[in-house]
Every structure is written in structure tokens, then in C-alpha cells.
């Protein structure tokens, strides 16, 4: 079987993208998903995304982590918007379906602005926090995040009993200025640090700006710059949450399986 694919990256978070509007890809074959994402024996990526038709939306995004598990992926969704524009499905604005529900997005000036789902609130976990942005995220503020042991500490929290059995993503955050943070993320499903995580930086920005009624937070990641806008509600929830950043096609190819 020969599969045509495109490779996209959003601030270093990379994805195998497949135009599956004909629905020929077997989305129950998780071994195939993992094989395609394998950096030694496949294409190599943090995740795989299928673009499919949907009667009520411009498209549906089917997202898999590299291990075949599923969740919402903010950078993946931004790449899905850019890829769908490349396919001619949309121009500047779109509404599409993901695993956590409907999303809006705007493609403008080389950036994809993605409307995330509303966030119910922030749960305190001792000195740390937990925020669900379509995927679960543990947030820890640290000093000198550049030299922090991300893999060891991230793995420890990811498999902590308080998050069993599903586990969680883990974000380590350093304050840069009043409106900027540096975020590094250990991703569940990848089981390693990634260069960027869209749902993770969104969760980190909300935890950082939780005392503000409205904010635009700049985020530095190892893979590049992102920003997050949101408004706070009186009940402790957050709405109008936008994740903004670049999404680029890296290459296209075919793989024989």
C-alpha cells in the first residue's frame, strides 16, 4: 500500500498530514499510525492527522499522538487549518470539528489563529496547577527552565498516581516578563519533550495570567514563538481562548508499506 502524505510543523511540533477525504486510511490501525510517526522506521512526527469531510463543518480533524492515542492538539489543529487551506478546502476563515468539539480558525499573514474550547477553571495541585485545554496539563513554575530536568521530572508527574490511569502532559514554565513566559513540555503520547505544545502553552498562559480579566501572553518555546489571548469569567472559567502562531509545510512524499 502506498500512502501520500505531507509533513507540517508548528513551532517545531511536527505532524504527518494525510488528505483522507476519500476515507481510505484505516484509522483503527494504530500500529500503522505509530509506524508512520516513528523517526527511525517511518516518516517521523509527534503525531498524525487525517483531514476528512464533514456534513456540518469545513472539515474534520482526526488526530493521533505518535503512540496511537488520541487527544486535542493545538499545534496540530493549526497545521490542519494550514493544510486544509493548501488543499483548497478554505481560504481565510474556517469552522472544523476536532475530538473536543467544534473550533473556529483564521489564517492570516502567515499565522493561524485557533479558537480553543472554553476552559472550566484551574485546579491547584499543591504548589502546581492543572488546566484542561482539550488535553490535560499539569503546570509547574520553575526558575531557569532552560536547564531544568524536563524529561525526568516530566515523566515522574506524567505517571503520578493522581493522574492514573490516563496520565497527563506536564509543562514547566518560567516567567520572562509581565506578559511573556518560556514553556517546555513533556507530552503524554510522545513520552518525551516536544519542541512545542499548543494545548500546553495555552494551559500555561492561563495559569500565568489567571488574575487578569483579559490578557495576551507571549510564549517562548524551543521551537519558536506563540501567543495566547483569553478573557476570564466571574465563575473562574476562561473564554475566547485563542492560540496564535505559524504553521508551515515542510515537505511532501509517498511511503510504501
CSV table of C-alpha atoms in Angstrom, one decimal:
chain,number,residue,atom,x,y,z
A,1,UNK,CA,0.0,0.0,0.0
A,2,UNK,CA,1.3,3.4,-0.9
A,3,UNK,CA,0.4,6.5,1.2
A,4,UNK,CA,0.8,10.1,0.1
A,5,UNK,CA,1.5,12.4,2.9
A,6,UNK,CA,2.6,16.0,3.8
A,7,UNK,CA,4.8,17.0,6.7
A,8,UNK,CA,3.8,20.1,8.6
A,9,UNK,CA,5.3,21.8,11.6
A,10,UNK,CA,4.0,24.4,14.0
A,11,UNK,CA,6.8,25.9,16.2
A,12,UNK,CA,8.7,22.6,15.9
A,13,UNK,CA,5.7,20.4,16.8
A,14,UNK,CA,5.6,18.2,13.7
A,15,UNK,CA,2.9,16.1,12.1
A,16,UNK,CA,2.3,13.7,9.2
A,17,UNK,CA,-0.8,15.1,7.4
A,18,UNK,CA,-3.0,12.9,5.2
A,19,UNK,CA,-5.8,14.0,2.9
A,20,UNK,CA,-8.3,11.3,3.8
A,21,UNK,CA,-11.4,12.8,2.3
A,22,UNK,CA,-11.9,9.6,0.4
A,23,UNK,CA,-11.6,7.7,3.8
A,24,UNK,CA,-9.2,5.1,2.6
A,25,UNK,CA,-7.0,5.3,5.7
A,26,UNK,CA,-7.8,2.6,8.3
A,27,UNK,CA,-8.0,4.8,11.5
A,28,UNK,CA,-8.2,1.6,13.6
A,29,UNK,CA,-4.7,0.5,12.6
A,30,UNK,CA,-2.8,2.1,15.5
A,31,UNK,CA,0.3,0.2,14.6
A,32,UNK,CA,0.3,1.9,11.2
A,33,UNK,CA,-0.1,5.3,12.9
A,34,UNK,CA,2.9,4.6,15.2
A,35,UNK,CA,5.0,3.3,12.3
A,36,UNK,CA,4.4,6.4,10.3
A,37,UNK,CA,5.4,8.6,13.3
A,38,UNK,CA,8.5,6.6,14.0
A,39,UNK,CA,11.6,8.7,13.4
A,40,UNK,CA,13.8,5.7,12.6
A,41,UNK,CA,11.4,3.4,10.6
A,42,UNK,CA,8.7,5.8,9.3
A,43,UNK,CA,8.3,9.4,8.3
A,44,UNK,CA,8.8,10.7,11.8
A,45,UNK,CA,6.5,13.0,13.7
A,46,UNK,CA,4.9,13.9,17.0
A,47,UNK,CA,1.5,13.0,15.7
A,48,UNK,CA,-0.6,12.0,12.6
A,49,UNK,CA,-3.6,14.0,11.3
A,50,UNK,CA,-6.3,12.9,8.9
A,51,UNK,CA,-8.4,15.5,7.1
A,52,UNK,CA,-11.9,14.3,6.4
A,53,UNK,CA,-15.1,15.7,5.0
A,54,UNK,CA,-17.9,16.5,7.5
A,55,UNK,CA,-21.5,17.4,6.6
A,56,UNK,CA,-21.7,20.3,9.1
A,57,UNK,CA,-18.2,21.7,9.0
A,58,UNK,CA,-15.5,22.6,6.5
A,59,UNK,CA,-13.5,19.5,7.6
A,60,UNK,CA,-12.9,17.1,10.4
A,61,UNK,CA,-9.5,16.7,12.0
A,62,UNK,CA,-8.7,13.1,13.3
A,63,UNK,CA,-5.6,13.4,15.4
A,64,UNK,CA,-3.3,10.7,16.8
A,65,UNK,CA,-0.3,11.0,19.1
A,66,UNK,CA,2.8,9.2,18.0
A,67,UNK,CA,1.8,6.2,20.1
A,68,UNK,CA,-1.7,5.9,18.5
A,69,UNK,CA,-3.6,7.5,21.4
A,70,UNK,CA,-5.9,10.4,20.7
A,71,UNK,CA,-6.4,13.9,22.2
A,72,UNK,CA,-6.9,17.5,21.2
A,73,UNK,CA,-3.7,19.1,19.8
A,74,UNK,CA,-3.5,22.8,19.4
A,75,UNK,CA,-0.4,23.0,17.2
A,76,UNK,CA,-1.8,20.0,15.2
A,77,UNK,CA,-5.1,21.8,14.7
A,78,UNK,CA,-3.3,24.9,13.5
A,79,UNK,CA,-1.3,22.8,11.0
A,80,UNK,CA,-4.6,21.1,10.0
A,81,UNK,CA,-6.0,24.5,9.1
A,82,UNK,CA,-3.0,25.4,7.0
A,83,UNK,CA,-3.0,22.0,5.3
A,84,UNK,CA,-6.8,22.4,4.5
A,85,UNK,CA,-6.1,25.8,3.0
A,86,UNK,CA,-3.4,24.2,0.9
A,87,UNK,CA,-6.0,21.6,-0.2
A,88,UNK,CA,-8.4,24.3,-1.2
A,89,UNK,CA,-11.0,23.5,1.5
A,90,UNK,CA,-10.9,27.0,3.0
A,91,UNK,CA,-9.4,30.5,2.4
A,92,UNK,CA,-9.2,32.7,5.4
A,93,UNK,CA,-11.8,31.6,7.9
A,94,UNK,CA,-13.0,28.1,8.9
A,95,UNK,CA,-15.1,26.1,11.3
A,96,UNK,CA,-14.0,22.5,11.8
A,97,UNK,CA,-14.5,19.5,14.1
A,98,UNK,CA,-11.9,18.0,16.4
A,99,UNK,CA,-12.1,15.4,19.2
A,100,UNK,CA,-13.1,18.0,21.8
A,101,UNK,CA,-15.7,19.7,19.6
A,102,UNK,CA,-16.0,22.5,17.1
A,103,UNK,CA,-13.4,25.1,16.6
A,104,UNK,CA,-13.0,28.3,14.6
A,105,UNK,CA,-9.8,29.5,13.0
A,106,UNK,CA,-8.4,32.4,10.9
A,107,UNK,CA,-5.5,32.1,8.6
A,108,UNK,CA,-3.9,35.5,8.1
A,109,UNK,CA,-0.4,36.9,7.5
A,110,UNK,CA,1.2,33.5,7.8
A,111,UNK,CA,-0.3,32.9,11.2
A,112,UNK,CA,-3.1,30.5,12.2
A,113,UNK,CA,-5.4,31.9,14.9
A,114,UNK,CA,-7.2,29.0,16.6
A,115,UNK,CA,-10.2,29.4,18.9
A,116,UNK,CA,-9.8,26.8,21.6
A,117,UNK,CA,-12.6,25.5,23.8
A,118,UNK,CA,-13.6,27.3,26.9
A,119,UNK,CA,-11.6,26.3,30.0
A,120,UNK,CA,-13.6,25.4,33.1
A,121,UNK,CA,-11.0,26.7,35.5
A,122,UNK,CA,-7.7,26.0,37.3
A,123,UNK,CA,-7.2,23.2,39.8
A,124,UNK,CA,-4.5,23.7,42.4
A,125,UNK,CA,-2.1,20.8,42.9
A,126,UNK,CA,-0.1,21.8,45.9
A,127,UNK,CA,2.4,24.4,44.5
A,128,UNK,CA,1.5,23.4,41.0
A,129,UNK,CA,-1.7,23.7,38.9
A,130,UNK,CA,-3.8,21.6,36.5
A,131,UNK,CA,-5.6,23.0,33.5
A,132,UNK,CA,-7.6,21.1,30.8
A,133,UNK,CA,-7.5,22.8,27.4
A,134,UNK,CA,-8.9,19.8,25.5
A,135,UNK,CA,-6.0,17.8,26.8
A,136,UNK,CA,-4.9,17.5,30.4
A,137,UNK,CA,-2.0,19.7,31.5
A,138,UNK,CA,0.0,19.9,34.8
A,139,UNK,CA,1.7,23.3,35.2
A,140,UNK,CA,4.8,23.9,37.3
A,141,UNK,CA,6.5,27.3,37.5
A,142,UNK,CA,10.3,27.0,37.8
A,143,UNK,CA,13.5,29.1,37.7
A,144,UNK,CA,15.9,28.6,34.8
A,145,UNK,CA,13.6,26.3,32.7
A,146,UNK,CA,16.4,26.1,30.1
A,147,UNK,CA,18.4,23.9,32.4
A,148,UNK,CA,15.5,22.1,34.2
A,149,UNK,CA,15.4,18.3,34.0
A,150,UNK,CA,12.3,18.2,31.8
A,151,UNK,CA,12.4,14.5,30.9
A,152,UNK,CA,13.0,13.1,34.4
A,153,UNK,CA,10.6,15.4,36.2
A,154,UNK,CA,8.0,15.4,33.4
A,155,UNK,CA,7.9,11.6,33.3
A,156,UNK,CA,7.6,11.5,37.1
A,157,UNK,CA,4.4,13.7,37.1
A,158,UNK,CA,3.0,12.2,33.9
A,159,UNK,CA,2.8,8.7,35.6
A,160,UNK,CA,1.9,10.0,39.1
A,161,UNK,CA,-1.0,8.1,40.7
A,162,UNK,CA,-3.1,11.3,41.0
A,163,UNK,CA,-3.4,11.2,37.2
A,164,UNK,CA,-3.8,7.4,36.8
A,165,UNK,CA,-4.7,5.7,34.6
A,166,UNK,CA,-4.7,8.1,31.7
A,167,UNK,CA,-1.8,10.3,32.8
A,168,UNK,CA,-1.2,13.9,32.0
A,169,UNK,CA,1.0,16.3,29.9
A,170,UNK,CA,3.5,18.3,32.1
A,171,UNK,CA,4.5,21.9,31.4
A,172,UNK,CA,7.5,23.7,33.1
A,173,UNK,CA,7.1,27.4,32.9
A,174,UNK,CA,9.5,30.3,33.6
A,175,UNK,CA,8.3,34.0,33.8
A,176,UNK,CA,10.2,36.1,31.3
A,177,UNK,CA,8.4,39.4,31.8
A,178,UNK,CA,4.9,40.7,32.8
A,179,UNK,CA,3.4,39.4,29.6
A,180,UNK,CA,5.8,36.6,28.4
A,181,UNK,CA,6.7,33.1,29.6
A,182,UNK,CA,9.1,30.4,28.5
A,183,UNK,CA,7.4,26.9,28.3
A,184,UNK,CA,8.9,23.4,27.9
A,185,UNK,CA,6.5,20.4,27.8
A,186,UNK,CA,6.8,16.7,28.4
A,187,UNK,CA,4.0,15.3,26.2
A,188,UNK,CA,1.9,12.2,27.0
A,189,UNK,CA,1.6,10.0,23.9
A,190,UNK,CA,5.0,11.2,22.6
A,191,UNK,CA,6.6,10.2,26.0
A,192,UNK,CA,9.3,12.8,25.7
A,193,UNK,CA,9.8,16.6,25.5
A,194,UNK,CA,8.5,18.2,22.3
A,195,UNK,CA,9.7,21.5,20.9
A,196,UNK,CA,6.3,23.0,21.4
A,197,UNK,CA,2.8,22.0,22.6
A,198,UNK,CA,-0.2,24.1,21.7
A,199,UNK,CA,-2.7,23.0,24.3
A,200,UNK,CA,0.2,23.1,26.8
A,201,UNK,CA,1.2,26.7,26.2
A,202,UNK,CA,-2.5,27.6,26.3
A,203,UNK,CA,-2.8,26.0,29.7
A,204,UNK,CA,0.4,27.7,30.9
A,205,UNK,CA,-0.7,31.1,29.7
A,206,UNK,CA,-4.0,30.8,31.6
A,207,UNK,CA,-2.2,29.7,34.8
A,208,UNK,CA,0.2,32.6,34.4
A,209,UNK,CA,-2.5,35.2,33.7
A,210,UNK,CA,-5.2,33.8,35.9
A,211,UNK,CA,-5.5,37.1,37.9
A,212,UNK,CA,-6.2,39.2,34.8
A,213,UNK,CA,-9.7,39.8,33.3
A,214,UNK,CA,-8.2,39.7,29.8
A,215,UNK,CA,-4.7,39.1,28.5
A,216,UNK,CA,-2.4,38.4,25.6
A,217,UNK,CA,0.5,36.3,26.7
A,218,UNK,CA,3.6,35.8,24.6
A,219,UNK,CA,5.1,32.3,24.8
A,220,UNK,CA,8.6,31.3,24.0
A,221,UNK,CA,9.2,27.6,23.2
A,222,UNK,CA,12.2,25.7,22.0
A,223,UNK,CA,10.5,25.6,18.5
A,224,UNK,CA,9.5,29.3,18.3
A,225,UNK,CA,7.1,31.9,19.4
A,226,UNK,CA,3.4,31.6,20.1
A,227,UNK,CA,0.8,33.8,21.8
A,228,UNK,CA,-2.4,33.1,23.7
A,229,UNK,CA,-5.3,35.5,24.2
A,230,UNK,CA,-8.2,34.9,26.6
A,231,UNK,CA,-10.8,36.5,28.8
A,232,UNK,CA,-11.7,35.5,32.3
A,233,UNK,CA,-15.3,34.9,33.5
A,234,UNK,CA,-16.6,35.7,37.0
A,235,UNK,CA,-17.1,32.0,37.7
A,236,UNK,CA,-13.4,31.2,37.3
A,237,UNK,CA,-13.7,29.9,33.8
A,238,UNK,CA,-11.9,31.3,30.7
A,239,UNK,CA,-13.4,32.0,27.3
A,240,UNK,CA,-12.5,33.4,23.9
A,241,UNK,CA,-9.2,31.5,24.2
A,242,UNK,CA,-7.1,31.9,21.1
A,243,UNK,CA,-3.8,30.1,20.3
A,244,UNK,CA,-1.8,32.0,17.6
A,245,UNK,CA,1.3,31.0,15.7
A,246,UNK,CA,2.8,29.8,12.5
A,247,UNK,CA,2.1,26.5,10.7
A,248,UNK,CA,4.3,25.5,7.7
A,249,UNK,CA,4.6,22.8,5.2
A,250,UNK,CA,8.0,21.1,5.3
A,251,UNK,CA,7.8,18.5,2.6
A,252,UNK,CA,5.5,16.1,0.7
A,253,UNK,CA,6.1,12.4,-0.1
A,254,UNK,CA,4.9,8.9,-0.5
A,255,UNK,CA,5.7,5.9,1.6
A,256,UNK,CA,5.3,2.2,0.7
A,257,UNK,CA,4.0,0.0,3.5
